[in-house]
PDB file of C-alpha atoms in Angstrom:
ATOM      1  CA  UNK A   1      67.729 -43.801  -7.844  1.00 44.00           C
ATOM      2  CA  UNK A   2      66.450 -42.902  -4.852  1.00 44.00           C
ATOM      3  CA  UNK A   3      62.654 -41.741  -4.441  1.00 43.00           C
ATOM      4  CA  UNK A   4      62.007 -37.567  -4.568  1.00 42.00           C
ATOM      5  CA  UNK A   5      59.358 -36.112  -2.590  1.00 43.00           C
ATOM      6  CA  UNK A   6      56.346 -34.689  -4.549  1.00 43.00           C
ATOM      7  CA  UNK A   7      56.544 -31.389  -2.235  1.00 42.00           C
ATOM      8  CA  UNK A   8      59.563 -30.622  -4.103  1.00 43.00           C
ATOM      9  CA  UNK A   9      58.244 -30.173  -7.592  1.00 41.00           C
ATOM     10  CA  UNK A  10      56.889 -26.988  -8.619  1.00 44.00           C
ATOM     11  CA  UNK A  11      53.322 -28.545 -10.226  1.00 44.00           C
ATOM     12  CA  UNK A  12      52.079 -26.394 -13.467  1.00 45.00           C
ATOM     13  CA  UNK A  13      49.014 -24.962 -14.610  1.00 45.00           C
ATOM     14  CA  UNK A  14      48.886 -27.823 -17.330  1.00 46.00           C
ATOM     15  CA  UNK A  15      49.204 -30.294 -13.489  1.00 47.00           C
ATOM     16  CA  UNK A  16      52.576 -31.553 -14.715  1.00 45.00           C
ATOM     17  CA  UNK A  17      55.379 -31.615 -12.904  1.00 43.00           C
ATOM     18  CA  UNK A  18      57.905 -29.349 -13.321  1.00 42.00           C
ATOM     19  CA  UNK A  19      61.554 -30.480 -13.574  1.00 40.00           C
ATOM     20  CA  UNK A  20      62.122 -27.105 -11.175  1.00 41.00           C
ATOM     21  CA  UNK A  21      63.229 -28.268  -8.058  1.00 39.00           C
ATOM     22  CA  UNK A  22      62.025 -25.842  -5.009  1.00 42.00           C
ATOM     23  CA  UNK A  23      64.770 -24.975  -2.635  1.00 40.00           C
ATOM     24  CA  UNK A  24      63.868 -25.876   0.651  1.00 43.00           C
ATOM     25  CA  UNK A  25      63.016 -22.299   2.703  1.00 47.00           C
ATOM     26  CA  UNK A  26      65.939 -20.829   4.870  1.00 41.00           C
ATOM     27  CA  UNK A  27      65.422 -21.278   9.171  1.00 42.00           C
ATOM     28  CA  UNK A  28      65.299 -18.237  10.870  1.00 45.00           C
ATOM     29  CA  UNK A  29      68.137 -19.591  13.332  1.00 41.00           C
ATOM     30  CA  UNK A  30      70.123 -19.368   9.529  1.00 39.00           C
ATOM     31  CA  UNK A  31      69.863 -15.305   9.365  1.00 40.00           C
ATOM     32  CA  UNK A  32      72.276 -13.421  10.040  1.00 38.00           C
ATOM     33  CA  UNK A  33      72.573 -12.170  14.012  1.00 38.00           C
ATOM     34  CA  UNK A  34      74.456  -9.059  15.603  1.00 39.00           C
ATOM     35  CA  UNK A  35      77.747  -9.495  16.551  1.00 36.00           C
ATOM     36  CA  UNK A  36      76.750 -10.096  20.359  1.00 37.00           C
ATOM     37  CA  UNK A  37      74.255 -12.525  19.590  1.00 37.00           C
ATOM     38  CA  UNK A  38      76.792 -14.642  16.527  1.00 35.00           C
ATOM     39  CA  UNK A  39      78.297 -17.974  17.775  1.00 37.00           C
ATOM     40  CA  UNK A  40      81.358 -19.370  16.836  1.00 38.00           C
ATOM     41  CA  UNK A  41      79.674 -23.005  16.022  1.00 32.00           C
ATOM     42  CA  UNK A  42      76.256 -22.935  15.324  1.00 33.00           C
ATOM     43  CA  UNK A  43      73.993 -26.385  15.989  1.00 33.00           C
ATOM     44  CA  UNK A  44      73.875 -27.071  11.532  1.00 34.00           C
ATOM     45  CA  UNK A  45      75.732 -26.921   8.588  1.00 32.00           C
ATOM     46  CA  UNK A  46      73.714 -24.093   7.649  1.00 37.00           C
ATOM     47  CA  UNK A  47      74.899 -21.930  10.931  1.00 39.00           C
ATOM     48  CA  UNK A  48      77.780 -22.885  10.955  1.00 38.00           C
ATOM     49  CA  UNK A  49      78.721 -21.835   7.314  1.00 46.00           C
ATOM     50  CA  UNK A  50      77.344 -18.602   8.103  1.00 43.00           C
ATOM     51  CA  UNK A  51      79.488 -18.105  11.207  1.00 67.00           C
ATOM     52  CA  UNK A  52      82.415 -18.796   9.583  1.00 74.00           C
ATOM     53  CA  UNK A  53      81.699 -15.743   6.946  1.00 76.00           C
ATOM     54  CA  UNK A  54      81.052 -13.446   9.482  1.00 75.00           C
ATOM     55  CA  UNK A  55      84.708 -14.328  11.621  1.00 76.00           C
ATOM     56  CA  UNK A  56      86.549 -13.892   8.126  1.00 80.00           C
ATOM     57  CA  UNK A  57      84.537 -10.588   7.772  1.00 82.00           C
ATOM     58  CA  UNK A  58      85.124  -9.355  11.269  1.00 82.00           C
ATOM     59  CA  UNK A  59      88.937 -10.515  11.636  1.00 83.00           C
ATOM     60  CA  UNK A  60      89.283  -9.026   7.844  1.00 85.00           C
ATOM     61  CA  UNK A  61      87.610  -6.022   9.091  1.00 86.00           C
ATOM     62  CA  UNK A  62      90.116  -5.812  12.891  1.00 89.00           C
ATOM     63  CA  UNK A  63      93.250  -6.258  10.485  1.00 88.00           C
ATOM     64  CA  UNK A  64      92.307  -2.834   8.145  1.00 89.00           C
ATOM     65  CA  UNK A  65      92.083  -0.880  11.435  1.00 90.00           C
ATOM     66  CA  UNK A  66      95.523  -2.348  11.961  1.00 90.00           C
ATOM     67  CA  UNK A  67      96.967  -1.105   8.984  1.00 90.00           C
ATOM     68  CA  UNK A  68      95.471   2.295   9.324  1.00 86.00           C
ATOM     69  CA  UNK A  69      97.491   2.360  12.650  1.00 88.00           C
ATOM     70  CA  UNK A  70     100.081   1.379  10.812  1.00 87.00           C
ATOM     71  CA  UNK A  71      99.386   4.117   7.947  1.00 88.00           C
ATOM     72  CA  UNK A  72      98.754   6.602  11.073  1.00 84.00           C
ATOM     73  CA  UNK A  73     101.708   6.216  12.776  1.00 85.00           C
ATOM     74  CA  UNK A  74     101.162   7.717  16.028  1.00 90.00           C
ATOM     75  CA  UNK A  75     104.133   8.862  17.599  1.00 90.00           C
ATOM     76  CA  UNK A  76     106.005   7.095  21.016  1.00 92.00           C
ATOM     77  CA  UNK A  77     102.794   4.019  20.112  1.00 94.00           C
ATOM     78  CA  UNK A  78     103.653   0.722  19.580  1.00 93.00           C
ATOM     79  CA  UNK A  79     100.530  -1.969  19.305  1.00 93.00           C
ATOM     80  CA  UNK A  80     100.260  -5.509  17.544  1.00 92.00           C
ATOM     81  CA  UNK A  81      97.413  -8.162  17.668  1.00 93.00           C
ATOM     82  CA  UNK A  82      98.245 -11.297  19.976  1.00 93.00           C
ATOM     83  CA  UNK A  83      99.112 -14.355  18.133  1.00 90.00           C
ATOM     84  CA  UNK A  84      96.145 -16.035  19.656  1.00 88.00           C
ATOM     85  CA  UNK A  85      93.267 -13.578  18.595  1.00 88.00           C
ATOM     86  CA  UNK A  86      92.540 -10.440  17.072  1.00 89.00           C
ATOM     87  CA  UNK A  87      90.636  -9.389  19.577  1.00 93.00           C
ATOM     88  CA  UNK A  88      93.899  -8.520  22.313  1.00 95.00           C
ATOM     89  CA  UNK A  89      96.291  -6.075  21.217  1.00 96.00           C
ATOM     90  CA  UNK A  90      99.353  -5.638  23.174  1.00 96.00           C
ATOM     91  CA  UNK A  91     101.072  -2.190  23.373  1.00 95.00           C
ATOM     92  CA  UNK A  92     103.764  -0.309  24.753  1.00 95.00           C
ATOM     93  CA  UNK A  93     103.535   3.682  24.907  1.00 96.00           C
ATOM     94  CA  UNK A  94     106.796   5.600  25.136  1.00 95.00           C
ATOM     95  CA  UNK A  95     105.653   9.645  26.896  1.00 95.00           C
ATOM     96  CA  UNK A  96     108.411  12.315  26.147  1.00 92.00           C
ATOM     97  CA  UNK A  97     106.513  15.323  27.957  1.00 92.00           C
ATOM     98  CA  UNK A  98     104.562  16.841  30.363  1.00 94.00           C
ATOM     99  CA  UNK A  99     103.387  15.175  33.771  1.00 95.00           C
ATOM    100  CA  UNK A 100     104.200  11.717  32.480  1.00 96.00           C
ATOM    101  CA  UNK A 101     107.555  12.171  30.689  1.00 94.00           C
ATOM    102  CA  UNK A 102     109.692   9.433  30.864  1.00 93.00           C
ATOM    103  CA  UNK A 103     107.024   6.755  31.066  1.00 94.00           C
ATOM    104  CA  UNK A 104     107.174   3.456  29.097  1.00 94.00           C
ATOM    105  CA  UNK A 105     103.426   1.979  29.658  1.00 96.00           C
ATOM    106  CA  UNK A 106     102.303  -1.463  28.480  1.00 95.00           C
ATOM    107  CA  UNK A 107      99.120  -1.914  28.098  1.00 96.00           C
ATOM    108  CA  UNK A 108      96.423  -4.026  26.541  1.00 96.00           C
ATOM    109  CA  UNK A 109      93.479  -3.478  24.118  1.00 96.00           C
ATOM    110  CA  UNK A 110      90.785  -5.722  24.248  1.00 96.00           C
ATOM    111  CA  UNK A 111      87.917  -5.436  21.136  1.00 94.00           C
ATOM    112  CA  UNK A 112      84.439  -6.284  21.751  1.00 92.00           C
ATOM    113  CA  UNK A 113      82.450  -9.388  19.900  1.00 87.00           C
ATOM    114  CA  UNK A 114      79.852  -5.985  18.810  1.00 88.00           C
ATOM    115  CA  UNK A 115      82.379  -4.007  17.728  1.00 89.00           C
ATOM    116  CA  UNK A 116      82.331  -1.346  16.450  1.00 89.00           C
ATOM    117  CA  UNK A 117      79.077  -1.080  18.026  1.00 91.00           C
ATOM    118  CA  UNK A 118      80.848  -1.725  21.519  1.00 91.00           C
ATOM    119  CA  UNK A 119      84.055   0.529  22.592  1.00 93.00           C
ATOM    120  CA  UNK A 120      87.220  -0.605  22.578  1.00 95.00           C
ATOM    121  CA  UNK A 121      88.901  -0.722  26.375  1.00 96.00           C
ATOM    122  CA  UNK A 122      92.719  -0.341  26.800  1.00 97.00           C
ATOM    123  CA  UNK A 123      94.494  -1.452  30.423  1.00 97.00           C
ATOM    124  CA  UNK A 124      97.819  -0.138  31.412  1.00 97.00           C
ATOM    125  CA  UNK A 125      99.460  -3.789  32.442  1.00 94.00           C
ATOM    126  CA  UNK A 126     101.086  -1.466  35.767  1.00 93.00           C
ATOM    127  CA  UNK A 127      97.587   0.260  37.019  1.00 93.00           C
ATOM    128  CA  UNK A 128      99.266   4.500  36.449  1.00 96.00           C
ATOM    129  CA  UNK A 129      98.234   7.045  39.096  1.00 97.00           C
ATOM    130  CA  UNK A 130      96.358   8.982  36.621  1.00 97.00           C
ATOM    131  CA  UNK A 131      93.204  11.158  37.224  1.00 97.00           C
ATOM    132  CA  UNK A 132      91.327   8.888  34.256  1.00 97.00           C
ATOM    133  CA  UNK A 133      92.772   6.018  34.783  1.00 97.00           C
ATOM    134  CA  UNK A 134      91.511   3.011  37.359  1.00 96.00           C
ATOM    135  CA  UNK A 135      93.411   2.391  40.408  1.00 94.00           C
ATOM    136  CA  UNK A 136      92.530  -0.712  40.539  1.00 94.00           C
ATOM    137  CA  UNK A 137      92.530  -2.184  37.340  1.00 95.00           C
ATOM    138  CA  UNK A 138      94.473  -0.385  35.157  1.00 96.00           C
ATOM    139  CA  UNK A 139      91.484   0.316  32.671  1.00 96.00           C
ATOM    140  CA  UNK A 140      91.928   3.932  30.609  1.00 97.00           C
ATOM    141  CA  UNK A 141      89.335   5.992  30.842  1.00 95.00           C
ATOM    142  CA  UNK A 142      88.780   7.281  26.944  1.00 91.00           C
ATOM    143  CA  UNK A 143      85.236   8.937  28.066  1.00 85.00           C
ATOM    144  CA  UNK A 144      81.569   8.205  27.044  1.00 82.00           C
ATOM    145  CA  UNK A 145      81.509   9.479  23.166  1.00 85.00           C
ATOM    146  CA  UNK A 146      81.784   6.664  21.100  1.00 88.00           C
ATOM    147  CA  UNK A 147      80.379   6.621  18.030  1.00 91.00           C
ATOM    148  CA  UNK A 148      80.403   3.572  15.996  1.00 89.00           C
ATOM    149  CA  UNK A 149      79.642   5.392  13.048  1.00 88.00           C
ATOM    150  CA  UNK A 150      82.716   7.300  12.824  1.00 89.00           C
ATOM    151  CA  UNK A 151      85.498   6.174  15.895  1.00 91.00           C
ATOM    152  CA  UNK A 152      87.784   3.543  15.400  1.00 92.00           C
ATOM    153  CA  UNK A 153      90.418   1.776  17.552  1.00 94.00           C
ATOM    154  CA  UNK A 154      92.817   4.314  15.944  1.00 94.00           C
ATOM    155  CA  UNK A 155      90.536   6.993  18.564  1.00 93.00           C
ATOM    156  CA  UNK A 156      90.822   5.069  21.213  1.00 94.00           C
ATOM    157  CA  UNK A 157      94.324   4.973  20.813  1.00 95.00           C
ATOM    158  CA  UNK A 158      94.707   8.804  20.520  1.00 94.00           C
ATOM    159  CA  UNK A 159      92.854   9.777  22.889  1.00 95.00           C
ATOM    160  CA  UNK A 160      94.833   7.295  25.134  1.00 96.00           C
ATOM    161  CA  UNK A 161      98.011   9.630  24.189  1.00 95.00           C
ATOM    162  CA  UNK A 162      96.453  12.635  24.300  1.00 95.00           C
ATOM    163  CA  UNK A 163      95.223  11.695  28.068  1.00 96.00           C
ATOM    164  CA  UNK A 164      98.828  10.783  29.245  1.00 96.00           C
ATOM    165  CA  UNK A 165     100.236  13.870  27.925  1.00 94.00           C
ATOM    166  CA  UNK A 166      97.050  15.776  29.341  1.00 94.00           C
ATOM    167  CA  UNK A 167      94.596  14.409  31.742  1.00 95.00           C
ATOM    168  CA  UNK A 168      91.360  15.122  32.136  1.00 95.00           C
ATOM    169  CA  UNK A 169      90.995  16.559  35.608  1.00 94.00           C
ATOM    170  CA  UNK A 170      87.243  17.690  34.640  1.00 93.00           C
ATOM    171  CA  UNK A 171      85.984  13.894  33.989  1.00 92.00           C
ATOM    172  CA  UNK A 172      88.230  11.653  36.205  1.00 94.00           C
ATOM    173  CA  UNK A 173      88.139   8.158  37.412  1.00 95.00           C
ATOM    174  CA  UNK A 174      90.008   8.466  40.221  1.00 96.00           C
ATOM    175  CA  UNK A 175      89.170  11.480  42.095  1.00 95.00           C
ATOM    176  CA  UNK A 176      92.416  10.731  44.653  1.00 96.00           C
ATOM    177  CA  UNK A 177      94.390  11.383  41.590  1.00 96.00           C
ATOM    178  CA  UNK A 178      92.402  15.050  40.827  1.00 96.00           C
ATOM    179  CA  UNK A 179      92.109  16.157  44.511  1.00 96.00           C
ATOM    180  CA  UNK A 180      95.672  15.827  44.774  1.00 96.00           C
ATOM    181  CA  UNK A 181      96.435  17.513  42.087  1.00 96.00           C
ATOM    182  CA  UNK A 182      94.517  20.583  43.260  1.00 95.00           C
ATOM    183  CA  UNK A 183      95.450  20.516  46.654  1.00 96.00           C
ATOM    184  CA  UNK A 184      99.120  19.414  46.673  1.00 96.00           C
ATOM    185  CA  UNK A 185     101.035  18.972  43.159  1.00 95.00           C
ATOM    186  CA  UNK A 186     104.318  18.101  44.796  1.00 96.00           C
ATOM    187  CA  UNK A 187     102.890  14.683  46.373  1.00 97.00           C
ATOM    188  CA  UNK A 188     100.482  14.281  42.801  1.00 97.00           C
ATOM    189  CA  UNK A 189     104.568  14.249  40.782  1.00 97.00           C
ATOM    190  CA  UNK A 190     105.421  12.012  43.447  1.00 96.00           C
ATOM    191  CA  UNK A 191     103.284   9.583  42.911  1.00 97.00           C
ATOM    192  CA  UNK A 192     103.389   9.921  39.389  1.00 97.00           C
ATOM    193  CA  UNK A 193     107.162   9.341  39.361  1.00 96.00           C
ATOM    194  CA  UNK A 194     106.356   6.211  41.307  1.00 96.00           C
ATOM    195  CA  UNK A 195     103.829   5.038  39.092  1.00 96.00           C
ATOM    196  CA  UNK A 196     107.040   5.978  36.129  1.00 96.00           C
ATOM    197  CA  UNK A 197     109.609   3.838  38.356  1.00 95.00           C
ATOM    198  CA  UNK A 198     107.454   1.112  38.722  1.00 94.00           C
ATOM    199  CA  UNK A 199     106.556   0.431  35.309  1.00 93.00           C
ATOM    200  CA  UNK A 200     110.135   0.666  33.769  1.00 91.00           C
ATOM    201  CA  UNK A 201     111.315  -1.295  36.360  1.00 89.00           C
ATOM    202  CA  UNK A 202     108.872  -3.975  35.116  1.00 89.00           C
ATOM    203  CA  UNK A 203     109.597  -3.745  31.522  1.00 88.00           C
ATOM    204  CA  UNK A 204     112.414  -6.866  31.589  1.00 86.00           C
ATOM    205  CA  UNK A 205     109.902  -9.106  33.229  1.00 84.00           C
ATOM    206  CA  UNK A 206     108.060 -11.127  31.047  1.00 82.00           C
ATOM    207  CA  UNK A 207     105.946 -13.913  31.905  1.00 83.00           C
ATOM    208  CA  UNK A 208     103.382 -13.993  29.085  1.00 86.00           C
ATOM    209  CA  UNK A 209     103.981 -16.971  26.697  1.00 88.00           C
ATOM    210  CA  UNK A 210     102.810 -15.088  23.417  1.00 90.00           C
ATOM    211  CA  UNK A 211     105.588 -14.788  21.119  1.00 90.00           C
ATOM    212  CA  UNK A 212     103.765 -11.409  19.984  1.00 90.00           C
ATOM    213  CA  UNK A 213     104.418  -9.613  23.229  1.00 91.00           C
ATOM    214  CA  UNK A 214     106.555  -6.657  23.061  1.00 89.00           C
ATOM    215  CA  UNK A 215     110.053  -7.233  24.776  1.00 87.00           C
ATOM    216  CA  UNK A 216     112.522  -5.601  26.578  1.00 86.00           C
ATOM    217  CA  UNK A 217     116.274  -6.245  27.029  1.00 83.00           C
ATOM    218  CA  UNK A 218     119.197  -3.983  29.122  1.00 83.00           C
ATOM    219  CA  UNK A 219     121.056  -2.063  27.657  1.00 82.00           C
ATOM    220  CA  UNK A 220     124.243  -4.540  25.452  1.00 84.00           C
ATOM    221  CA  UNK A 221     126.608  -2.174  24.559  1.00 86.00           C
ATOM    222  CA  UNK A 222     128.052  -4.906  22.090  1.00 85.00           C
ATOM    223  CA  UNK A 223     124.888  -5.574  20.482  1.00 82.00           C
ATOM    224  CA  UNK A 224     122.842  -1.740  20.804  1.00 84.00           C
ATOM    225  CA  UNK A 225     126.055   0.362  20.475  1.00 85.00           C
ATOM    226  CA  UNK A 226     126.536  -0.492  16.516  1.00 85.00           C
ATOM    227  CA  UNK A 227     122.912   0.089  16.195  1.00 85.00           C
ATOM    228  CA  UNK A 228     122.616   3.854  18.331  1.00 86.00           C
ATOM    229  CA  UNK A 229     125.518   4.801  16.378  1.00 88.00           C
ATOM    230  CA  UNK A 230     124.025   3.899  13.129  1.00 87.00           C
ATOM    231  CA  UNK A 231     121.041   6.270  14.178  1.00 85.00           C
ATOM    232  CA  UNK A 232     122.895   8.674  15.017  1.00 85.00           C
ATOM    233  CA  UNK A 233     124.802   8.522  11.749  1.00 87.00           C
ATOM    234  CA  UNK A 234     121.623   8.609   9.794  1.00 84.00           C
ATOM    235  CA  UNK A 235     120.503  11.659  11.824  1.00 79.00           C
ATOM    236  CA  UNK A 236     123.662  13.291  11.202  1.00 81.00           C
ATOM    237  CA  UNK A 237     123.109  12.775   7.336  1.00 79.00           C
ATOM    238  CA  UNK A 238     119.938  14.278   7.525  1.00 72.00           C
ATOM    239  CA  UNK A 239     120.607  17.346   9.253  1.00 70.00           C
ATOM    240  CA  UNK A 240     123.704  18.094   6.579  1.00 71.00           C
ATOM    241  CA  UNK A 241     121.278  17.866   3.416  1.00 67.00           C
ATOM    242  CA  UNK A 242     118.665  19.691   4.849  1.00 60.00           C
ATOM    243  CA  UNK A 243     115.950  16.655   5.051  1.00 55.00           C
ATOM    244  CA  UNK A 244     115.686  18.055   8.537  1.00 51.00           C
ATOM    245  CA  UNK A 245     115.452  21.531   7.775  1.00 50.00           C
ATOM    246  CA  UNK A 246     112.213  23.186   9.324  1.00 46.00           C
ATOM    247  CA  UNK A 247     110.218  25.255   6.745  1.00 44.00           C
ATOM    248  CA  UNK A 248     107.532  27.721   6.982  1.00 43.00           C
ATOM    249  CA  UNK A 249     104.651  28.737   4.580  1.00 48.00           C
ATOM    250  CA  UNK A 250     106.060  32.289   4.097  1.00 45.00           C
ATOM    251  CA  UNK A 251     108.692  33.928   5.841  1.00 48.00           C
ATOM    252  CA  UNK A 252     109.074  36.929   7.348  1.00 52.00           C
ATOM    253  CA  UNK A 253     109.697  39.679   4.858  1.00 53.00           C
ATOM    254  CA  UNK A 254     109.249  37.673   2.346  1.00 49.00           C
ATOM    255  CA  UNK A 255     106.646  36.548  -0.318  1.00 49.00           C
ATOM    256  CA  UNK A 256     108.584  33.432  -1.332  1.00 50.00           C
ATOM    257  CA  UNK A 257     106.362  30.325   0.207  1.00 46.00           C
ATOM    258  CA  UNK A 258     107.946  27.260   1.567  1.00 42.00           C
ATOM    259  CA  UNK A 259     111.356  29.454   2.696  1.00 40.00           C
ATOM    260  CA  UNK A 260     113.436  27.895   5.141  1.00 41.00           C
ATOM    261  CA  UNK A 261     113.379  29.445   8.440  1.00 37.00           C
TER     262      UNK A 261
END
């Protein structure tokens, strides 16, 4: 049997040893770091057990904001992680009014190592002539009041939507966007058109190998037109048994609640 050091007996009042075997103490490198300062392999056994906790933590804790997106269900958003990390989201967001109606954007979300100390940042693939968004790279403005506390990537998300359908022309990123605006709004809906154009011209072409990013295909009457018309039979259904029926807390001359308008 190989020979035990004396340090690791716990010695008694009565000066025998103890069969108490004293764990050796824990290296400082071993405790537990902030998310910017984690690695994904630290240099021992010790480290590197510890890392691996805290990616199954932080990829457990990426996946529930996914499935409160999911729960959410924002309307014209479609997101889903990359296949190759959980920290890239692709998305696509469909616009149905106001300046930017019509507009199919795809965009990414990229999370930070410290989130949710650090913000999310979303990048229209297509950089959109938008007052807060960058010219240059494409990055959405979603402003300066993050709070990790209580903001998710579910805010950033919204507030992404809420921008396209209303800008902010008070705290913009690119002023060119604002000025123009304000000065002439015929060239501003030019220019947004083009920015429209552009990016649904682009939505066929794909050259991104992940098998997670969101596709397009024309129009195939033989393979779409059974599925629109299914829609629209579904629709149809709904509007004859009253699913659809719009209802109102009380109606007008009347104390009944929940009457149909």
């Amino acid at each position: 049997m190989a020979e035990v050091e004396k340090s690791q007996f716990v010695r008694t009042s009565s000066g025998r040893s103890s069969l108490r075997k004293l764990l050796p103490p824990i290296p400082s490198s071993a405790q537990p770091q902030p998310l910017h300062r984690r690695q994904s392999i630290g240099a021992t056994v010790g480290q590197r057990n510890v890392s691996n906790l805290d990616k199954i933590f932080e990829e457990y804790r990426l996946l529930e904001q996914y499935k409160r997106l999911i729960d959410q269900k924002i309307p014209g958003l479609y997101v889903i992680p990359s296949s190759r990390s959980l920290y890239e989201w692709y998305g696509v967001l469909f616009v149905h009014s106001n300046l930017y109606q019509g507009g199919v954007f795809r965009f990414t979300l990229t999370i930070p190592a410290n989130f949710p100390e650090g913000m999310p940042r979303i990048y229209f693939e297509i950089p959109v002539f938008h007052p807060n968004v960058n010219s240059q790279t494409g990055e959405v403005n979603i402003g300066n009041k993050w709070n990790p506390k209580s903001h998710s990537i579910y805010h950033a998300l919204i507030q992404t939507c809420k921008l396209m359908q209303r800008p902010d022309f008070n705290n913009p990123i690119c002023q060119e966007a604002t000025t123009l605006y304000i000065e002439d709004k015929s060239e501003f809906m030019k220019r947004v058109d083009k920015s429209i154009f552009d990016c649904r011209t682009r939505l066929f072409n794909c050259d991104v190998a992940d098998p997670y990013y969101p596709r397009f295909s024309p129009f195939n009457k033989s393979i779409h037109g059974q599925i629109m018309e299914q829609m629209k039979r579904r629709q149809q259904s709904k509007d004859k048994d009253g699913s659809n029926q719009c209802l109102t807390w009380v109606k007008t001359g009347s104390l009944r609640p929940f009457a149909s308008i």
